[in-house]
N, C-alpha and C. Protein backbone atom coordinates (compact mmCIF):
# COMPACT_ATOMS: atom_id res chain seq x y z
N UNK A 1 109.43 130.67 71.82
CA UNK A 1 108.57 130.49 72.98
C UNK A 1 108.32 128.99 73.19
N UNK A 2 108.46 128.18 74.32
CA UNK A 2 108.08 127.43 74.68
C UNK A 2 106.90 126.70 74.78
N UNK A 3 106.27 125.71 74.37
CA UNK A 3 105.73 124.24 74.26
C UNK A 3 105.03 124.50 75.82
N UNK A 4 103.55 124.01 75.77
CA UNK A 4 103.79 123.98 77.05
C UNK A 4 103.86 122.41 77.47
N UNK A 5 104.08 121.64 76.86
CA UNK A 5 105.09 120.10 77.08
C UNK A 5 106.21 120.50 78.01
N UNK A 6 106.84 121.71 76.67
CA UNK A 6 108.22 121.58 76.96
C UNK A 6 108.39 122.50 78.31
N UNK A 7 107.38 123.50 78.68
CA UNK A 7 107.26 124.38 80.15
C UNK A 7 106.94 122.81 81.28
N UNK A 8 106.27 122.18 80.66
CA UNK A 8 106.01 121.11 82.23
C UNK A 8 107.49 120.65 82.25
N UNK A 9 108.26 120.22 81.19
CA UNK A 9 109.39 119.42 81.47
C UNK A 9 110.09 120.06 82.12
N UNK A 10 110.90 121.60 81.86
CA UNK A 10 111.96 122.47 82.27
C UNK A 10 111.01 122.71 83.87
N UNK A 11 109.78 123.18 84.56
CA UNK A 11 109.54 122.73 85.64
C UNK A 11 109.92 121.68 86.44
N UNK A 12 109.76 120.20 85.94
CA UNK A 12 110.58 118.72 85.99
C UNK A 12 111.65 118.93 86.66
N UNK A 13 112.41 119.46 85.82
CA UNK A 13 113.64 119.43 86.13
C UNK A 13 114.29 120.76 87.29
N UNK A 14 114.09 121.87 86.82
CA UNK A 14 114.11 122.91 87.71
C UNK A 14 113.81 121.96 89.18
N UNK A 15 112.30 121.68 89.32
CA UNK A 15 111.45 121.22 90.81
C UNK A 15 113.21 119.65 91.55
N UNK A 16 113.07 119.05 90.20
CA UNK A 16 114.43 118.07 90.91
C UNK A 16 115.34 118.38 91.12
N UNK A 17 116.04 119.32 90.39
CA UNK A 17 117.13 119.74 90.66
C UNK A 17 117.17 120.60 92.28
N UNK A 18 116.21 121.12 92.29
CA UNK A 18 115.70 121.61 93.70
C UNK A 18 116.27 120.62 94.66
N UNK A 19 115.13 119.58 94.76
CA UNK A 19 115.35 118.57 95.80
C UNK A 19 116.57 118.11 96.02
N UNK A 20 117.25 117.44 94.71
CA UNK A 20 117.86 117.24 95.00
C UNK A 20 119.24 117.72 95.77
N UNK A 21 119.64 119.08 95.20
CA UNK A 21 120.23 119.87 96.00
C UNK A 21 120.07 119.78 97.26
N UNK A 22 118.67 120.09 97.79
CA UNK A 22 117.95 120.55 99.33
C UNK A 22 119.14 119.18 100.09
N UNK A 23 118.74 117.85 99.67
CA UNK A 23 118.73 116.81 100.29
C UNK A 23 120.08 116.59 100.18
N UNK A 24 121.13 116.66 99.54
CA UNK A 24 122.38 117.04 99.54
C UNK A 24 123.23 117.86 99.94
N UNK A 25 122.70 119.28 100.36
CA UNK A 25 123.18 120.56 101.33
C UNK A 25 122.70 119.97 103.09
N UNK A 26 121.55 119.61 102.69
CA UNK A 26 120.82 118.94 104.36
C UNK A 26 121.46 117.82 105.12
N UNK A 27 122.14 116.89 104.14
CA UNK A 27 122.72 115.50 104.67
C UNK A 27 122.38 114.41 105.56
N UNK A 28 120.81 114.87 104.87
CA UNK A 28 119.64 114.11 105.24
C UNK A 28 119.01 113.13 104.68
N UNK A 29 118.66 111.91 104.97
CA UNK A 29 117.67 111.77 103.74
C UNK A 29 116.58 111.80 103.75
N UNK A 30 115.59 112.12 102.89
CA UNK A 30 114.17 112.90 102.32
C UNK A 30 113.46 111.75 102.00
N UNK A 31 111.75 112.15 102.60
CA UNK A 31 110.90 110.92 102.27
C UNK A 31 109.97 111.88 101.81
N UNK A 32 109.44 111.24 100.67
CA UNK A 32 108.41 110.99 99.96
C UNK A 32 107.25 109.97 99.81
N UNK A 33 106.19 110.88 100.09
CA UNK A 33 104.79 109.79 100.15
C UNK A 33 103.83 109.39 98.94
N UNK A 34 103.64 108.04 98.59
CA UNK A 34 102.56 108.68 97.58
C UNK A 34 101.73 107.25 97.36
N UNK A 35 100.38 107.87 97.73
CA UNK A 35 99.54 106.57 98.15
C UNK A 35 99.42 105.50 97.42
N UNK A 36 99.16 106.12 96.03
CA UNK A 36 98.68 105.47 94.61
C UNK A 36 99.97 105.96 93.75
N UNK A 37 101.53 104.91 94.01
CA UNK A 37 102.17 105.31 93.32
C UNK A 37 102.11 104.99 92.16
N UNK A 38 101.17 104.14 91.96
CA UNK A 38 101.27 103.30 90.96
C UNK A 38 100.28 104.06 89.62
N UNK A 39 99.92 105.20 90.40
CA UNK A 39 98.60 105.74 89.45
C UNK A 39 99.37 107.15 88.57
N UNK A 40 100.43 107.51 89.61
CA UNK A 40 100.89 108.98 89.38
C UNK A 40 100.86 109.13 87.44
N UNK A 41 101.22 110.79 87.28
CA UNK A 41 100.96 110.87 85.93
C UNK A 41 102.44 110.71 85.40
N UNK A 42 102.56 111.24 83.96
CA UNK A 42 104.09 111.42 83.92
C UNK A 42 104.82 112.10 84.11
N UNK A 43 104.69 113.47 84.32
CA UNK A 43 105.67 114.10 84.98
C UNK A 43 105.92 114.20 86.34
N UNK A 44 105.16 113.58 86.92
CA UNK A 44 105.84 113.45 88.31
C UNK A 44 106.66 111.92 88.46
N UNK A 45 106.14 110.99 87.22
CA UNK A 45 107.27 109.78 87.11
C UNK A 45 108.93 110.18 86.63
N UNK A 46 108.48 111.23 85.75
CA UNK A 46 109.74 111.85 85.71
C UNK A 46 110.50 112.60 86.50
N UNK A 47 109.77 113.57 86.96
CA UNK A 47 110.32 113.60 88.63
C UNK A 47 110.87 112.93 89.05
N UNK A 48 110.11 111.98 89.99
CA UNK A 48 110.74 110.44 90.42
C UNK A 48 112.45 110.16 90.16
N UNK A 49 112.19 109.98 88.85
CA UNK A 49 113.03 109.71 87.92
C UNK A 49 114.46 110.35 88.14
N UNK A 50 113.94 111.41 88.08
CA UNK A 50 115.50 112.14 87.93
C UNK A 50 115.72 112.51 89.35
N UNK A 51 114.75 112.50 90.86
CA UNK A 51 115.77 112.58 91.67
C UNK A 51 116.28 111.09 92.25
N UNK A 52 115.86 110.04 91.56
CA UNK A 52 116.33 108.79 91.91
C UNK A 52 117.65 108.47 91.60
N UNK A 53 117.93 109.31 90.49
CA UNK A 53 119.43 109.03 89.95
C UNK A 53 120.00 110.09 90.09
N UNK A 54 119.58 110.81 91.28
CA UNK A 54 120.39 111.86 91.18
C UNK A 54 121.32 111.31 92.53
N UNK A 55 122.45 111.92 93.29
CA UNK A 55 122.76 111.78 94.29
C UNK A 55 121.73 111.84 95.81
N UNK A 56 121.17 112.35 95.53
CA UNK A 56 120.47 112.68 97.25
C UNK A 56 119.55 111.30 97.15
N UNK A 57 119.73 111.04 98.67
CA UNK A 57 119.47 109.90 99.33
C UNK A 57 117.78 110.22 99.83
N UNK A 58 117.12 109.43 99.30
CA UNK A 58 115.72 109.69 99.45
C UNK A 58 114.92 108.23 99.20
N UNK A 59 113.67 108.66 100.13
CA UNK A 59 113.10 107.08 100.17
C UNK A 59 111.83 107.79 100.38
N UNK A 60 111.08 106.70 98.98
CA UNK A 60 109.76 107.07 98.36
C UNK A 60 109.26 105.86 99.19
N UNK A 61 108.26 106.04 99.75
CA UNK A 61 107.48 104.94 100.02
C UNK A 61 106.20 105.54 99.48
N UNK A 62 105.61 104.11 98.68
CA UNK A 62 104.55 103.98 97.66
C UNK A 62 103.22 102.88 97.85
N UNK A 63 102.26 103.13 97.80
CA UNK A 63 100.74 101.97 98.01
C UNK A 63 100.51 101.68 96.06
N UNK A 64 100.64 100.76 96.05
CA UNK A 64 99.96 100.01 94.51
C UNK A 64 99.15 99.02 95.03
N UNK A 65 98.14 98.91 94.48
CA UNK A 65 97.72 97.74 93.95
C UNK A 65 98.06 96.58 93.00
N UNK A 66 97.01 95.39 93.31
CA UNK A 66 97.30 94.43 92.18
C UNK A 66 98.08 94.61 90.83
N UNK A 67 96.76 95.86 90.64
CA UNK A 67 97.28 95.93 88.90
C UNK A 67 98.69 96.53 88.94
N UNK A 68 99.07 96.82 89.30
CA UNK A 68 100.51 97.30 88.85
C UNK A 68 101.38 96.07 88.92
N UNK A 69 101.05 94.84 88.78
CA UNK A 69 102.29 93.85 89.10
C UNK A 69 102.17 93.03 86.85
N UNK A 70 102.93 93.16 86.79
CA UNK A 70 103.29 92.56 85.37
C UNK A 70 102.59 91.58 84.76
N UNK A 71 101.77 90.83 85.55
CA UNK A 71 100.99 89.47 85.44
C UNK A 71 100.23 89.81 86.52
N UNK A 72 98.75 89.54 86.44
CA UNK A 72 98.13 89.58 87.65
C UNK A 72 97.83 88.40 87.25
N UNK A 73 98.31 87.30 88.40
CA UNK A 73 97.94 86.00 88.84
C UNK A 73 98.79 85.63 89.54
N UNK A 74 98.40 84.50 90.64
CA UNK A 74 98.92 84.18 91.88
C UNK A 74 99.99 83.61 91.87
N UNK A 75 100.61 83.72 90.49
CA UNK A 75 102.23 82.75 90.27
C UNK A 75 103.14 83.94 90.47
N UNK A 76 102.54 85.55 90.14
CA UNK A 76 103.50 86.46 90.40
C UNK A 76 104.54 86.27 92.07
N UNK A 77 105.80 86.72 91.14
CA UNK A 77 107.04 86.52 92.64
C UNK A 77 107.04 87.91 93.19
N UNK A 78 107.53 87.92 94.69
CA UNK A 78 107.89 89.20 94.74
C UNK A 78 108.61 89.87 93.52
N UNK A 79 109.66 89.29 93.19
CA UNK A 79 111.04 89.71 92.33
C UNK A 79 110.15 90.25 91.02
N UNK A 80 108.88 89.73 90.59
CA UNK A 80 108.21 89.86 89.62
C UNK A 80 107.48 91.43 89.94
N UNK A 81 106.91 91.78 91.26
CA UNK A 81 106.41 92.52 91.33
C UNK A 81 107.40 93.91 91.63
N UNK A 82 108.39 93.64 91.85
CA UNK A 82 109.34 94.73 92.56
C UNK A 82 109.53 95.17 90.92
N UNK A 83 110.00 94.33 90.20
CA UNK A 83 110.99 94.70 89.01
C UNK A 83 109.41 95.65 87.94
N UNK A 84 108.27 95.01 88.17
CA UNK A 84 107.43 95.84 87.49
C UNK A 84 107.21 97.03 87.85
N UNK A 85 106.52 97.17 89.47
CA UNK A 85 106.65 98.28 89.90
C UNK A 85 108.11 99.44 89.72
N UNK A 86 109.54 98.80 89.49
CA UNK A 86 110.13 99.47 88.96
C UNK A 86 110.17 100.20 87.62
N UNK A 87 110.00 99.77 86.93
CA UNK A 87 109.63 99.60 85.48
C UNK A 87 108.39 100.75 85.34
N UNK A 88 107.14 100.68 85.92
CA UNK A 88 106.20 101.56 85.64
C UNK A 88 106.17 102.88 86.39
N UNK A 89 106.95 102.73 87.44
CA UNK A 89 107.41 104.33 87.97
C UNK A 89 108.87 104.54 87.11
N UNK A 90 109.67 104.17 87.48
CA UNK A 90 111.41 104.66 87.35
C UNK A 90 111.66 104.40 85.94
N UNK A 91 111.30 103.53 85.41
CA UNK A 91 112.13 103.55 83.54
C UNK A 91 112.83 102.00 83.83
N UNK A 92 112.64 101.62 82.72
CA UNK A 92 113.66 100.46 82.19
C UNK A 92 114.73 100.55 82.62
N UNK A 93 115.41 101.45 82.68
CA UNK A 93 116.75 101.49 83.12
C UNK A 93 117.16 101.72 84.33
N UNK A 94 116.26 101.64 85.67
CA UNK A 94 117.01 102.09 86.79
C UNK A 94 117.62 101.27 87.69
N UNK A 95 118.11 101.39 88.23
CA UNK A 95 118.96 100.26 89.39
C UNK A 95 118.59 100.44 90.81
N UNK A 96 117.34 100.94 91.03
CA UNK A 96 117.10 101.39 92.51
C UNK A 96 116.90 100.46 93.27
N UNK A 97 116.61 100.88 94.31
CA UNK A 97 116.03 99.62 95.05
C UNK A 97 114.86 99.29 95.75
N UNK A 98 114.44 98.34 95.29
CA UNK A 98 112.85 98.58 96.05
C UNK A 98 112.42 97.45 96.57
N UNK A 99 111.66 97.81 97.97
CA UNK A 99 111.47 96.21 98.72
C UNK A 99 109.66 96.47 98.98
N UNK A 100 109.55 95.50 98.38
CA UNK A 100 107.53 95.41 98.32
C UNK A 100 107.21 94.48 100.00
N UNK A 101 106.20 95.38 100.44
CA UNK A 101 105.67 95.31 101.87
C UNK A 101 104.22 94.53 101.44
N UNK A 102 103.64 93.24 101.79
CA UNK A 102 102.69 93.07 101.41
C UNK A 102 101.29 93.31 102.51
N UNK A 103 100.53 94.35 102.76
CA UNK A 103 99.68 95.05 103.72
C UNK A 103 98.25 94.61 103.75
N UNK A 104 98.27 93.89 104.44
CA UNK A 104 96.80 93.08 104.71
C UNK A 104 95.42 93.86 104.55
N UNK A 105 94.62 94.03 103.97
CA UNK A 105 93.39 94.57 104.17
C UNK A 105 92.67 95.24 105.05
N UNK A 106 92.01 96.03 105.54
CA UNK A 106 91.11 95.86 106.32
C UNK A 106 90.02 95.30 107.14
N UNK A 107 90.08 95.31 107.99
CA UNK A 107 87.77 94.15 108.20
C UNK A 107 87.15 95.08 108.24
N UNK A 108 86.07 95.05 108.48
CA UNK A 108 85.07 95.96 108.18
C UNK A 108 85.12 97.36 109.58
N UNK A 109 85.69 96.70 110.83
CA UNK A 109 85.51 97.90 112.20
C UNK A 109 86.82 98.24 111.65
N UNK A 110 87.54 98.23 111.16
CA UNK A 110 88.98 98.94 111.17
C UNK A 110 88.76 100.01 109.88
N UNK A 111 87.77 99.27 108.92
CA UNK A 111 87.73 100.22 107.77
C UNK A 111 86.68 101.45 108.31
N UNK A 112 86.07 101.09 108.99
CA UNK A 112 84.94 102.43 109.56
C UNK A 112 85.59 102.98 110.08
N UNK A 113 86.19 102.43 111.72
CA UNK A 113 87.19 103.34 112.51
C UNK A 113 88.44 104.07 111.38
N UNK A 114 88.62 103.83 110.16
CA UNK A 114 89.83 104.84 109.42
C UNK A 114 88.86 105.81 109.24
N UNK A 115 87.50 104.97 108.23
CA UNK A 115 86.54 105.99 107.53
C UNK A 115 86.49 107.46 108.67
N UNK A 116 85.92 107.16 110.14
CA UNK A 116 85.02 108.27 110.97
C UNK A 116 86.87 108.97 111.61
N UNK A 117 87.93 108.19 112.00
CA UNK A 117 88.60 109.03 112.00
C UNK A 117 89.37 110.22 111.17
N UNK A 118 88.82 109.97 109.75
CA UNK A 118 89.24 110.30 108.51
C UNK A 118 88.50 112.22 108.63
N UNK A 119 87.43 111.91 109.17
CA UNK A 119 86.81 112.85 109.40
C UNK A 119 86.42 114.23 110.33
N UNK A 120 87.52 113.63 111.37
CA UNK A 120 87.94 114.16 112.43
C UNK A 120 88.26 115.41 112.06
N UNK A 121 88.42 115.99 111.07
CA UNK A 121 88.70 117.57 111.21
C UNK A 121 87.57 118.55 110.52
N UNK A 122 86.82 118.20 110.23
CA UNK A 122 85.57 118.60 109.69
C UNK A 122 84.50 118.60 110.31
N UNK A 123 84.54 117.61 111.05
CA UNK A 123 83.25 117.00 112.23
C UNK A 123 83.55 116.61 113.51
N UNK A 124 82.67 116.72 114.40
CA UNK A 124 82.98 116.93 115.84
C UNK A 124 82.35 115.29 115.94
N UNK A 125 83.69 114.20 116.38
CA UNK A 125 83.81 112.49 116.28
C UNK A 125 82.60 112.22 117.22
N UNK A 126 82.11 112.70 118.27
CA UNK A 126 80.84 112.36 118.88
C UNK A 126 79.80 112.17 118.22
N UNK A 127 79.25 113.85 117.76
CA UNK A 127 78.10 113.35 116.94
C UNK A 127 77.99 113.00 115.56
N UNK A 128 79.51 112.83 114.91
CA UNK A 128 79.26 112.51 113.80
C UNK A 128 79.16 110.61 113.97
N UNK A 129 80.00 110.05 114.83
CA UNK A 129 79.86 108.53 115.23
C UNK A 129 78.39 108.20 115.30
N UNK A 130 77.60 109.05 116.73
CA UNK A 130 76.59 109.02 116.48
C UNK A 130 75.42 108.64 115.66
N UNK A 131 75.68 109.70 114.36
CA UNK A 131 74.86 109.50 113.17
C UNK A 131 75.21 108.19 112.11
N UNK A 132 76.52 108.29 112.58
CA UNK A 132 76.58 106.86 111.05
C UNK A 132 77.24 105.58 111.74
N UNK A 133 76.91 105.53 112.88
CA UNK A 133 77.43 103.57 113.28
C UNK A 133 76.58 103.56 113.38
N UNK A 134 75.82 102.81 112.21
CA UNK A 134 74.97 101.62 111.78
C UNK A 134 75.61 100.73 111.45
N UNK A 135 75.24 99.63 111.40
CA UNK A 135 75.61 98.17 110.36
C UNK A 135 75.83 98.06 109.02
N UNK A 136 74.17 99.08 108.46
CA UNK A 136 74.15 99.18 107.11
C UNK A 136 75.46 100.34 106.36
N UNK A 137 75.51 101.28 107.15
CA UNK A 137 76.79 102.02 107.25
C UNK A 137 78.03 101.46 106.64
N UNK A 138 78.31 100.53 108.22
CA UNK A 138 79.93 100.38 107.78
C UNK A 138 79.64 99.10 106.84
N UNK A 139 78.53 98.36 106.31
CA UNK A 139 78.52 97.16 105.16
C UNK A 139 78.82 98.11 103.94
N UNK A 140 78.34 99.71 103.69
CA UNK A 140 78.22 100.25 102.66
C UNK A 140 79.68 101.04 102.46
N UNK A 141 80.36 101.12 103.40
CA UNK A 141 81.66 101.71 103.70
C UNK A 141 82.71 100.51 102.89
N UNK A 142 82.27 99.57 103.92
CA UNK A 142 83.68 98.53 103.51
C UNK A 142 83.20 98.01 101.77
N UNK A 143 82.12 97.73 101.62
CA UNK A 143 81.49 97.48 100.18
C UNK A 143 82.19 98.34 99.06
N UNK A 144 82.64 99.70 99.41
CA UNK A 144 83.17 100.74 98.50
C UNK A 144 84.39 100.70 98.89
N UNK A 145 84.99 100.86 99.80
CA UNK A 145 86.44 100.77 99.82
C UNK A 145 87.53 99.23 99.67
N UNK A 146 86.71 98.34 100.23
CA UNK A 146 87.17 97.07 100.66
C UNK A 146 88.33 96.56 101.11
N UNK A 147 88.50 97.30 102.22
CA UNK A 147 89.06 97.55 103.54
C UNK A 147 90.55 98.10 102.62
N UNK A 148 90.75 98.75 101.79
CA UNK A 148 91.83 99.42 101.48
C UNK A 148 91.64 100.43 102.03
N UNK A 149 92.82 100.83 102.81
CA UNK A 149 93.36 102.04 103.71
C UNK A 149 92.99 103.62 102.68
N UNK A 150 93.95 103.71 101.64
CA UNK A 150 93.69 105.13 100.75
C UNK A 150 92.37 104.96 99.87
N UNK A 151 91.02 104.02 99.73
CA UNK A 151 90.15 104.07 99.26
C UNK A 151 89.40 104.79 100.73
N UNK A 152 89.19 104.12 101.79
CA UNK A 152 88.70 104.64 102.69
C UNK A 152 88.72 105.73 103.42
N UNK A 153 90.17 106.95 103.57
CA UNK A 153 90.45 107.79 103.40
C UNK A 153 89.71 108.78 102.46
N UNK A 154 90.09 108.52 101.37
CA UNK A 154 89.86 109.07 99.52
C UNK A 154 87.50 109.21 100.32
N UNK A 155 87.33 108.19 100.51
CA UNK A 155 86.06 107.89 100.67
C UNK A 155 85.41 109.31 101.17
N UNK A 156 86.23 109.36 102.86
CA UNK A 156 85.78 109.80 103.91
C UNK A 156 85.93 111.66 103.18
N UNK A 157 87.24 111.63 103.16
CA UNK A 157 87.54 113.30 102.41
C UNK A 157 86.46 113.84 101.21
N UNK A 158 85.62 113.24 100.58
CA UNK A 158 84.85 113.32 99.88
C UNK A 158 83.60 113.92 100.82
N UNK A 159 83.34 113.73 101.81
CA UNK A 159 82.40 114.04 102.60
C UNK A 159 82.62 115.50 103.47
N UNK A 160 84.35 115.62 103.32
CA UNK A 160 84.55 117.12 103.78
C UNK A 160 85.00 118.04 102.86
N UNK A 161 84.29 117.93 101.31
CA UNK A 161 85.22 118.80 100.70
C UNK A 161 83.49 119.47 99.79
């Protein structure tokens, strides 16, 4: 009887072998989202993993932060940050390819306007605007998220769950 290690792994693989197939019968290529790639656990790095080297043509686009770059300090190169971010998703060994997008922050009306549109399916945007554009509001909004896009999101969903 099986480990249940060894049940998450044979899932792993079963779930990639999936995709990868799908995306190879389809002759398509397949995107994958993932906000906080940089956070994922390990078996979905393994995931990753094995449909990266598999044949099917697929493009992960990923949100990290700072910390995921090898050195946090302002001497880091792109080339520094690509090859880490490789490294902490894909393995030492992969040859993929990855091109780092560097995504400006938020200000504070752009981080509210994500926050109250964030909310749009839970709450009716009139009177929920209504109740929370204050000042002190969106200072306490952007204060917690700081104008990161998936903190402010992450924020707002907290309020509909």
């Amino acid at each position: 009887q099986l480990k249940e290690n060894q049940k998450a792994e044979k899932c792993v693989e079963v779930i990639a072998a999936l995709i990868s197939q799908y995306l190879e019968l389809m002759e398509k290529p397949g995107i994958i989202s993932i906000c906080e790639i940089d956070s994922i656990d390990n078996y979905s790095k393994k995931l990753l993993r094995r449909i990266a080297t598999s044949d099917a043509n697929l493009l992960i686009i990923g949100g990290a932060d700072k910390s995921s770059l090898p050195v946090d300090d302002e001497n880091t190169s792109v080339g520094d940050a690509r090859d880490g971010i490789r490294t902490v998703i894909l393995g030492n060994d992969s040859d993929a390819e990855i091109e780092i997008k560097h995504l400006e922050l938020l200000d504070k009306k752009n981080t509210f306007d994500l926050f109250l549109w964030s909310l749009r399916r839970d709450f009716p945007l009139d009177e929920c605007k209504e109740m929370i554009d204050h000042p002190d509001v969106h200072d306490k909004i952007f204060q917690l998220c700081g104008g990161m896009t998936h903190a402010t999101s992450r924020l707002a969903h907290t309020f509909c769950t």
